[in-house]
Short mmCIF file of C-alpha atoms in Angstrom, two decimals:
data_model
loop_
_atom_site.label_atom_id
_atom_site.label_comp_id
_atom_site.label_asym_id
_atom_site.label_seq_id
_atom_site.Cartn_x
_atom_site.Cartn_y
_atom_site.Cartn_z
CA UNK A 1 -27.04 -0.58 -2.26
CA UNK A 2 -24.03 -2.82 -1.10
CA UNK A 3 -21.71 -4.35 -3.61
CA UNK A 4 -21.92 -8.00 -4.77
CA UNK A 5 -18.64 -9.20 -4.54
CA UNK A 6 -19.76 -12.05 -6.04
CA UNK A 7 -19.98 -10.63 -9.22
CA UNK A 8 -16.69 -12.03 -11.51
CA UNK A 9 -18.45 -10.79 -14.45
CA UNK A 10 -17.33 -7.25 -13.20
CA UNK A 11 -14.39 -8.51 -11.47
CA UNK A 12 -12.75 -9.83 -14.26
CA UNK A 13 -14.02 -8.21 -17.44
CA UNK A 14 -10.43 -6.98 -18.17
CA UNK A 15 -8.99 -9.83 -18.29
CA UNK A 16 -8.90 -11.91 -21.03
CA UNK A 17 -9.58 -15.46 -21.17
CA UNK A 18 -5.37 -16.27 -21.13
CA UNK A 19 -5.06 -13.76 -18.24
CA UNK A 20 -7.59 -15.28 -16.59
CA UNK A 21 -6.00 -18.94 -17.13
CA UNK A 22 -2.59 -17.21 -16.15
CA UNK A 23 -4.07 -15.47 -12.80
CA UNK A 24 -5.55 -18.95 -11.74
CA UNK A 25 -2.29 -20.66 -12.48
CA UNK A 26 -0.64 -18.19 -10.37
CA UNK A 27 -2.90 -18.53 -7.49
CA UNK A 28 -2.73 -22.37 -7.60
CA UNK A 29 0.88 -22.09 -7.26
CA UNK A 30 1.24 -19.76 -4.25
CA UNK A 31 -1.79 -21.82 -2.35
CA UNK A 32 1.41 -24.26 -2.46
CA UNK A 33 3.53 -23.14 0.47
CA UNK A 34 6.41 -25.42 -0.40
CA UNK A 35 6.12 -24.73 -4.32
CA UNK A 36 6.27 -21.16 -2.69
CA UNK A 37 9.40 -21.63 -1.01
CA UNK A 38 11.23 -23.15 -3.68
CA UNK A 39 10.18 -21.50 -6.48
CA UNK A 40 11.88 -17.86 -4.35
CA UNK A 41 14.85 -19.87 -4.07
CA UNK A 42 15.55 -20.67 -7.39
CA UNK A 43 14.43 -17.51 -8.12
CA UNK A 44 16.99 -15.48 -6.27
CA UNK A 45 19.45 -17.89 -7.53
CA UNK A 46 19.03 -17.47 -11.05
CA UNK A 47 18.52 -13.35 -10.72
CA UNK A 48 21.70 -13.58 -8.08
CA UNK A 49 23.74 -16.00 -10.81
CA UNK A 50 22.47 -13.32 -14.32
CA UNK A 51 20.73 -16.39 -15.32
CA UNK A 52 18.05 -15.35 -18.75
CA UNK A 53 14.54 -15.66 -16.48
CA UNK A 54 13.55 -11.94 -16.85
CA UNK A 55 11.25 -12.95 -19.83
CA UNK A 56 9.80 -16.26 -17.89
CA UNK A 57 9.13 -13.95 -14.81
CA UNK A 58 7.77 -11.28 -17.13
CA UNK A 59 5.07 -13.65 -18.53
CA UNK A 60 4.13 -14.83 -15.47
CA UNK A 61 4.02 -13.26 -12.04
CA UNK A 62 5.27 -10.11 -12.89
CA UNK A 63 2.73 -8.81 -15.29
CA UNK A 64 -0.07 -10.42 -12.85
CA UNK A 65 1.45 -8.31 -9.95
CA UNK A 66 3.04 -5.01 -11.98
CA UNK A 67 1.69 -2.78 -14.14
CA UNK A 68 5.38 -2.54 -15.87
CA UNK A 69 8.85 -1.83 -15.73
CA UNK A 70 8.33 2.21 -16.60
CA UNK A 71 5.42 4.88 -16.10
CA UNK A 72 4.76 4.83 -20.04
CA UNK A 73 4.56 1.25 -19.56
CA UNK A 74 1.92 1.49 -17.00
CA UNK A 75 -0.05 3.63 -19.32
CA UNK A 76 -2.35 0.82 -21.08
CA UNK A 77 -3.76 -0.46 -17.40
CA UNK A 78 -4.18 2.38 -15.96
CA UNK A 79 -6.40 3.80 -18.82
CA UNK A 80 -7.66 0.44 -19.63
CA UNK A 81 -9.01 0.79 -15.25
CA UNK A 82 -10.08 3.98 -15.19
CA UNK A 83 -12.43 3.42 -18.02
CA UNK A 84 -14.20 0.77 -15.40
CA UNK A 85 -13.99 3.69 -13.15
CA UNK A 86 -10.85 2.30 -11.12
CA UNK A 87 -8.35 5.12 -10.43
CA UNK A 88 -4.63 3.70 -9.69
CA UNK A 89 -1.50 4.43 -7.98
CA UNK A 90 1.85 4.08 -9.12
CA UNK A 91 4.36 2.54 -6.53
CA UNK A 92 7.75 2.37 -7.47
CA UNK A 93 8.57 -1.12 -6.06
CA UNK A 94 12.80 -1.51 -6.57
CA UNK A 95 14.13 -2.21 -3.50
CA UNK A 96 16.49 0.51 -2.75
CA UNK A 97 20.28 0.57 -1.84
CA UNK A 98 21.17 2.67 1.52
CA UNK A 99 23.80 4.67 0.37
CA UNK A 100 22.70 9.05 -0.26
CA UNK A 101 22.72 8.25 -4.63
CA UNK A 102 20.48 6.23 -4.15
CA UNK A 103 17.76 7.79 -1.65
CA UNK A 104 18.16 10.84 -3.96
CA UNK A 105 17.34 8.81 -7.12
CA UNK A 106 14.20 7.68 -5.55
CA UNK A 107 13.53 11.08 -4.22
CA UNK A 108 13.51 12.27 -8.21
CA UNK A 109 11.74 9.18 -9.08
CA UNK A 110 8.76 10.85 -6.62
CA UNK A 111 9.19 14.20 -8.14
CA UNK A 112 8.63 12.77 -11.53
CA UNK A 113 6.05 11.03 -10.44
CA UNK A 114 4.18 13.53 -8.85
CA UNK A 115 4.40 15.71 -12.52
CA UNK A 116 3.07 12.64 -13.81
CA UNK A 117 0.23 12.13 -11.77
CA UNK A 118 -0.55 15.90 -12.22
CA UNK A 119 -1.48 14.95 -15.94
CA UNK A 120 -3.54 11.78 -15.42
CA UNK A 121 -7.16 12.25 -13.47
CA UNK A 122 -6.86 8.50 -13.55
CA UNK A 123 -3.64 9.22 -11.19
CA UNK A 124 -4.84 10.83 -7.66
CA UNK A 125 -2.24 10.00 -5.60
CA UNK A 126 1.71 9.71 -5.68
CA UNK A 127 3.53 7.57 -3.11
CA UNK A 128 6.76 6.91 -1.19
CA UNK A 129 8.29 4.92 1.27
CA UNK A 130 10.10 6.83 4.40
CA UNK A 131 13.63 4.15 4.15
CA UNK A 132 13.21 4.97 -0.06
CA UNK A 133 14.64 8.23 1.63
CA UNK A 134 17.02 7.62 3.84
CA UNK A 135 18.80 4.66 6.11
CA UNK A 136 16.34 2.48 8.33
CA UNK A 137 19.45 2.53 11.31
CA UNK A 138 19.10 6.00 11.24
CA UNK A 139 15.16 6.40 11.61
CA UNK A 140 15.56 3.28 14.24
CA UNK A 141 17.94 5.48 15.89
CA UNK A 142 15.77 8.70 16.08
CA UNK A 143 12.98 6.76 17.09
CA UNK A 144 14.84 5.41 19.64
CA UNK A 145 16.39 8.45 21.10
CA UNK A 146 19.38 8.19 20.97
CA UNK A 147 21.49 11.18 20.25
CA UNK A 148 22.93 11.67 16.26
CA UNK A 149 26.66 12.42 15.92
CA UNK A 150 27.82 15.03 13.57
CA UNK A 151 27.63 13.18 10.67
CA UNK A 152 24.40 11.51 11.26
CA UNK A 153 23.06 15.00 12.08
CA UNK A 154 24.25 16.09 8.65
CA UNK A 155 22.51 12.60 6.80
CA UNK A 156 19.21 13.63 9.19
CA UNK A 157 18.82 16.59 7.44
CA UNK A 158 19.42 15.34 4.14
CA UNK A 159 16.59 12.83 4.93
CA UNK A 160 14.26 15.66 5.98
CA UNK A 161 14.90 18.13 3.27
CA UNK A 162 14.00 14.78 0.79
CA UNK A 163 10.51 14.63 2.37
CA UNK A 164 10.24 18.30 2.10
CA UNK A 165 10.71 18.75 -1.24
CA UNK A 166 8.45 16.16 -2.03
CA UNK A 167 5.78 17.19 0.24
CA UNK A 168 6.35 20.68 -1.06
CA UNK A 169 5.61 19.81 -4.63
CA UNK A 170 2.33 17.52 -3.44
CA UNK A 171 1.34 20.84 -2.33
CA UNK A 172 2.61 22.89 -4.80
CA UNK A 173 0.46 20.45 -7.77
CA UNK A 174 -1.85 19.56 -5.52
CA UNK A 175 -1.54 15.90 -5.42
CA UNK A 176 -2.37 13.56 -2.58
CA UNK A 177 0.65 11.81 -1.71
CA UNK A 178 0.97 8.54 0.39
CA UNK A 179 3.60 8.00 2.71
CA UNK A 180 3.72 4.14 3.91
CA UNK A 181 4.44 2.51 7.31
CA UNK A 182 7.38 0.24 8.14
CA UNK A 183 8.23 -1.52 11.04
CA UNK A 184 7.55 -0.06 14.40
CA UNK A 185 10.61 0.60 15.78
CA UNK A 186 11.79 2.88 13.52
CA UNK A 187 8.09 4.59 12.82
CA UNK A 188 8.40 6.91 15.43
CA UNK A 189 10.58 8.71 14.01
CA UNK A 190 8.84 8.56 10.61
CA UNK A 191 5.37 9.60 12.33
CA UNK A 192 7.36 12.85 13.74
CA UNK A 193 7.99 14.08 10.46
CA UNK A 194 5.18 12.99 8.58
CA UNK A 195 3.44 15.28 10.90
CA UNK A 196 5.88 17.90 10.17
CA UNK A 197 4.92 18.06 7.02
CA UNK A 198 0.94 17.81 7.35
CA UNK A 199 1.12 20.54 9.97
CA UNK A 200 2.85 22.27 6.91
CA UNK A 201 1.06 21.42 4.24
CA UNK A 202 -2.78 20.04 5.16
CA UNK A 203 -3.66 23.57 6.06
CA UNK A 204 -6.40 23.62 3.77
CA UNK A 205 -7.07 20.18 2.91
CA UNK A 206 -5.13 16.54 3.22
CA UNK A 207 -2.19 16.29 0.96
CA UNK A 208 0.23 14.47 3.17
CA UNK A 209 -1.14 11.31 4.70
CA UNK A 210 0.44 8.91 6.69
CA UNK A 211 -0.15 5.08 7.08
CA UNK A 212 -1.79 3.38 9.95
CA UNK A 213 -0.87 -0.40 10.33
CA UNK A 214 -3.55 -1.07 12.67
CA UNK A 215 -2.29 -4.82 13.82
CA UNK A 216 -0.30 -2.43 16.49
CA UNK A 217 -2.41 -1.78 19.57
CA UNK A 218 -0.83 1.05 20.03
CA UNK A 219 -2.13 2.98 17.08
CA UNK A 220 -5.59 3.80 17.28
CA UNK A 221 -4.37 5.88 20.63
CA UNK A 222 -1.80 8.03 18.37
CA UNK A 223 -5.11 8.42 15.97
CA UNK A 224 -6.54 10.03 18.59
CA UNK A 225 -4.04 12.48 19.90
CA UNK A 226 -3.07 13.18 16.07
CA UNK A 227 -6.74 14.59 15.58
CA UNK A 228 -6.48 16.70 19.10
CA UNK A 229 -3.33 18.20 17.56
CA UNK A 230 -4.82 18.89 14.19
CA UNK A 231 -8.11 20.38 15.37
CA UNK A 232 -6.04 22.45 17.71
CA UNK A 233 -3.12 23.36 14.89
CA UNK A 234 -5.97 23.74 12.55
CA UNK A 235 -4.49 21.64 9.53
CA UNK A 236 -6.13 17.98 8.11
CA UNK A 237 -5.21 14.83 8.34
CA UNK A 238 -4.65 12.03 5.43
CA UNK A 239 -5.06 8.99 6.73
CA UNK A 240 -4.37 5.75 4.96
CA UNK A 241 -5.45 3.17 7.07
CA UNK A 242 -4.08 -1.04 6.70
CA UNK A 243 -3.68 -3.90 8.94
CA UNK A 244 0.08 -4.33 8.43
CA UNK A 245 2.65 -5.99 6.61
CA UNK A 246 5.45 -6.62 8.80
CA UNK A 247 3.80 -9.28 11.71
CA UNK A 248 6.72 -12.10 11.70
CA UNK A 249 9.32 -9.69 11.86
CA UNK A 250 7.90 -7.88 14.89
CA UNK A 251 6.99 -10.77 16.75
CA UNK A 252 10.12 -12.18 16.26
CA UNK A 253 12.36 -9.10 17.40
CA UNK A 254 10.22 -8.52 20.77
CA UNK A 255 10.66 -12.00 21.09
CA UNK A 256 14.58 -11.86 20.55
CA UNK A 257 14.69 -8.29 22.63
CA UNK A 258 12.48 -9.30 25.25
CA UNK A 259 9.99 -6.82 25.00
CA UNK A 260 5.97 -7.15 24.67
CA UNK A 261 4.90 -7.34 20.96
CA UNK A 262 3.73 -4.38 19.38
CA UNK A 263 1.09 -6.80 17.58
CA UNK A 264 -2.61 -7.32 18.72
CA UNK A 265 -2.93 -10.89 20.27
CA UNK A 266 -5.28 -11.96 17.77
CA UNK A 267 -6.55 -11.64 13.80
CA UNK A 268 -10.17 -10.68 15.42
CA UNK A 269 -8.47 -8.16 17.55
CA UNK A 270 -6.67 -6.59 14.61
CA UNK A 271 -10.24 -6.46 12.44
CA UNK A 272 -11.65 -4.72 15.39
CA UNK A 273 -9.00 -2.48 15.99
CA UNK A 274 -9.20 -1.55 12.00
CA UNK A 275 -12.99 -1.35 11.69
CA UNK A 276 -12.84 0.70 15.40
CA UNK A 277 -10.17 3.20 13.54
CA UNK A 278 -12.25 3.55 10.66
CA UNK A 279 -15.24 4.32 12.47
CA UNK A 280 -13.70 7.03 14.28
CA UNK A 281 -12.13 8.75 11.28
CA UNK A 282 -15.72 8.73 9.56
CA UNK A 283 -17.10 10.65 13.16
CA UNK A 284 -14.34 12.81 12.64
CA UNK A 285 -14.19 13.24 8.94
CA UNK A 286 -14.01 17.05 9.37
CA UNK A 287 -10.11 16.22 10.14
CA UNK A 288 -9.80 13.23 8.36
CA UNK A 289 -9.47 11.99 4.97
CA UNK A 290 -9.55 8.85 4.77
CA UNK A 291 -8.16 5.92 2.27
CA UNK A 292 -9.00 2.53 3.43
CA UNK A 293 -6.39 -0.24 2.49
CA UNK A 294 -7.78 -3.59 2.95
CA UNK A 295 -8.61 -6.62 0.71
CA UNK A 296 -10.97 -7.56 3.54
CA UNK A 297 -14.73 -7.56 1.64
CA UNK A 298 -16.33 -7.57 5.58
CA UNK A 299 -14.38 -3.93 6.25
CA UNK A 300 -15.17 -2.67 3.47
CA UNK A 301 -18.76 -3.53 3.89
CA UNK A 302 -18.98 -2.03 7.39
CA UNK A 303 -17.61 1.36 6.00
CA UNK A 304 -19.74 1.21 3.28
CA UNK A 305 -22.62 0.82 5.70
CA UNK A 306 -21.42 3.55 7.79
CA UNK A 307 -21.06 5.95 4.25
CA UNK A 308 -24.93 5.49 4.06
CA UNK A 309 -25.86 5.82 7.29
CA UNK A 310 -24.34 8.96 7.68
CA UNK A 311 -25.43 10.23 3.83
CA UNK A 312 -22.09 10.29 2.30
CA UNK A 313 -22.20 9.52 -1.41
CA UNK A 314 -19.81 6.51 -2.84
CA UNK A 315 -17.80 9.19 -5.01
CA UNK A 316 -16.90 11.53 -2.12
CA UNK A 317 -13.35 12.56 -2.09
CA UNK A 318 -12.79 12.17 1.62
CA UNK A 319 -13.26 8.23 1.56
CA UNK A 320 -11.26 6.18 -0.56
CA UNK A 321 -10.74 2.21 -0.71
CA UNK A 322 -7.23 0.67 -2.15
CA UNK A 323 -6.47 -2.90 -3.01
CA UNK A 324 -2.94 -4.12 -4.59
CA UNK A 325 -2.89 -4.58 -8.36
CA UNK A 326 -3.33 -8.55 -9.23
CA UNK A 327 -5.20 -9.16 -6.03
CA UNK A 328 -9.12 -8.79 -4.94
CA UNK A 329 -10.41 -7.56 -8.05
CA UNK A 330 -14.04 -8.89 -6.78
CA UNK A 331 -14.01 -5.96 -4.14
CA UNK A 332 -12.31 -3.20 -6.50
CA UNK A 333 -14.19 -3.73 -9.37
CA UNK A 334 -17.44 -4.32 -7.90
CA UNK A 335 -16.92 -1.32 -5.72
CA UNK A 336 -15.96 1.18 -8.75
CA UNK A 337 -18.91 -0.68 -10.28
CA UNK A 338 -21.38 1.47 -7.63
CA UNK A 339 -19.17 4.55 -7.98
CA UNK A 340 -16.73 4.14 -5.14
CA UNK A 341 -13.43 5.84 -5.19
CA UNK A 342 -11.91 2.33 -6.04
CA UNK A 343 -7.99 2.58 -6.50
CA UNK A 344 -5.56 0.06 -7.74
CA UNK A 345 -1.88 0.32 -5.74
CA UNK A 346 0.22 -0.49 -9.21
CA UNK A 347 3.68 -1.25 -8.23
CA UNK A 348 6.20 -0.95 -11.53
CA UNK A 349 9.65 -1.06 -12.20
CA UNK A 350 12.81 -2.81 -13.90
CA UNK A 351 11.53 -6.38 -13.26
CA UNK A 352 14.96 -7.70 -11.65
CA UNK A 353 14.56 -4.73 -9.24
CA UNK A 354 10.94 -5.60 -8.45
CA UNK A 355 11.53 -9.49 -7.36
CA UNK A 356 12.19 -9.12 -3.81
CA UNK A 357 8.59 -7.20 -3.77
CA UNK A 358 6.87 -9.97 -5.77
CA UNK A 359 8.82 -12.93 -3.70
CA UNK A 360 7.10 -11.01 -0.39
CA UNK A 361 3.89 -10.87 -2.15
CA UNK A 362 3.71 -14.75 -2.93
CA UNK A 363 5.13 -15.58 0.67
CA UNK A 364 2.39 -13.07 2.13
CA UNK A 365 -0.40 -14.80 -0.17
CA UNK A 366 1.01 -18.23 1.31
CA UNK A 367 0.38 -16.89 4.92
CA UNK A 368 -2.57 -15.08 5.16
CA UNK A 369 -5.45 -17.42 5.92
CA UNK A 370 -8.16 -17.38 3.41
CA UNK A 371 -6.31 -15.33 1.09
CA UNK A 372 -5.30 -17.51 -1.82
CA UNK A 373 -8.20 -19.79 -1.63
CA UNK A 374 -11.27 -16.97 -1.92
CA UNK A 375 -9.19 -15.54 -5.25
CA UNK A 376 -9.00 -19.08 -6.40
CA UNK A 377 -12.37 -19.34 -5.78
CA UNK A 378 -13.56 -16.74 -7.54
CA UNK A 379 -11.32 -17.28 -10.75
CA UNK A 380 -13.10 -20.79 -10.65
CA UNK A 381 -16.29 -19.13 -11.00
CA UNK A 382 -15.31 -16.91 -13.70
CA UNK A 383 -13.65 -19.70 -15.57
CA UNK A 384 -16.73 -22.04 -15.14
CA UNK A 385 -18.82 -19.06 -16.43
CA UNK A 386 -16.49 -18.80 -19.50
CA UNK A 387 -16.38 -22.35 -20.02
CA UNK A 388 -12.80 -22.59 -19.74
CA UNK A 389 -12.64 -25.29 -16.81
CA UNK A 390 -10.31 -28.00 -17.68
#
């Protein structure tokens, strides 16, 4: 049976009627590109000049896109999901400083987390982000090459011992922990270790997995020789598996450094490139694991389709689908509805921290085609079934 992502009934029945009004509000707002744009400046401004809007952004977009500014905080969603049968994921979303303080605060923030998760069932993964632990220059440099002086050398190892201990600990509690793509030319270096640590740790199943951002061309080759490595190493391989976040930047720097993009020519190229990854990891799923993170309902049909053909049953623990808290709740809900392993990325933290992640969320909403009007769509229906339309 495939999911009816129709269904706003189950996509919204946690909502209440003012959430509801509040998420369509939202929606209407980012649909407006230049709304968009000014409503980030003033924004920044008034964060930038200590202005009082923490309460105003509280109200609004933050608690649409952020399950809160602490774990405890988090606690009411998260239950409040899993009871619906939607597991989450807490993301620490403050954008960090690059100085060592602060790469080490975030490092604790993931050990924490990680106990945390440990307790909750309605917690099954922990995640981080590879420049939460140390400086981007330095992982462009790596990835570039080009040799470390002494006291990058020293920061290097810092930087690996970081995603060691964490790693370690995944292990050690067995929890599945995420580690997230960036922008390609500092990923190589990030993919290095990342396997480093699965060859050290995904001996006996996938605890480290690393992210795919399958709008590069590049990657479903490196899928490939990562599973010839890992059935010859013997060890598993997480894989979480997205179309990508970064596509203006890229094609904007291989513009500016004269060098061919590392982006598919096309959006139909990139959804065959995904749905091509995908199928190979479920042919291979004796070295894969695999968590699927796309708010595209056609992807996660296809895998869906490919899950029954091949007799896999919605709750098995080596497929997973992920959507962002705030968005697609038509394909999460309706999934978890049919007893997928549905999970909710829940990004949280001290909501003056968390605005440059909520001013890229709007912008992204404003860009992607299709985006913003199918969830405006949908809370229409829902409101018109409520009886709430204006």
């Amino acid at each position: 049976m495939l999911p009816n992502f129709e269904n706003t009934a189950i996509a919204f029945e946690l909502k209440t009627d003012s959430q509801l009004e509040r998420a369509y509000f939202l929606f209407k707002m980012i649909a407006n590109e230049p709304l968009v744009r000014i409503g980030t400046a003033v924004t920044n401004f008034a964060i930038k000049a200590h202005l009082p809007v923490e309460g105003l952004i509280r109200a609004t977009v933050f608690d649409h896109f952020c399950g809160g500014v602490n774990e405890e905080d988090c606690l009411p969603i998260i239950d409040k999901m899993y009871e619906k049968g939607v597991s989450s994921i807490l993301d620490y979303s403050a954008e960090g400083k690059e100085v060592d303080n602060q790469f080490d605060f975030a490092m604790e923030k993931t050990l924490e987390v990680l106990d945390f998760v440990k307790e909750k069932d309605a917690i099954p993964f922990a995640v981080f982000k590879p420049t939460g632990f140390g400086r981007f220059k330095l992982f462009e440099k790596v990835s570039a090459g080009i040799a470390l002086n002494d006291k990058e050398t020293a920061e290097w190892g810092r930087l690996v011992n970081r995603f060691d201990r964490v790693c370690k600990k995944a292990h050690d509690l067995d929890v599945s922990l995420l580690i997230d793509a960036e922008e390609s030319w500092m990923q190589d270096a990030a993919d290095d270790l990342v396997l480093e640590m699965m060859r050290k740790y995904n001996k006996e199943k996938a605890i480290v997995f690393n992210t795919f951002q399958m709008y590069r061309w590049d990657r479903l080759d490196y899928i490939q020789k990562l599973r010839d490595i890992a059935a010859s190493e013997q060890f598993c391989i997480g894989a979480k598996v997205v179309r990508g976040a970064y596509m203006e930047k890229e094609n904007d720097r291989a513009k500016e450094k004269e060098y061919p993009t590392p982006i598919c020519a096309s959006k139909k190229e990139t959804d065959e490139n995904f749905d091509t990854a995908i199928n190979y990891m479920m042919e291979n799923l004796d070295r894969f694991v695999l968590f699927a993170g796309t708010h595209n309902e056609q992807s996660c049909l296809k895998l869906i389709s490919k899950m029954q053909e091949k007799g896999i049953k919605p709750s098995d623990n080596n497929v997973w689908f992920g959507q962002l808290f705030g968005m697609s709740d038509h394909i999460t809900y309706n999934l978890a509805a049919l007893g997928y392993n549905a999970v909710k990325y829940v990004p949280y933290g001290p909501v003056r921290d968390v605005m440059p992640y909520l001013i890229r969320r709007a912008e992204e909403n404003t860009s992607v085609a299709g985006q913003t009007s199918r969830e405006l769509a949908l809370l229409q229906k829902e409101r018109k079934r409520r009886k709430l339309e204006d």
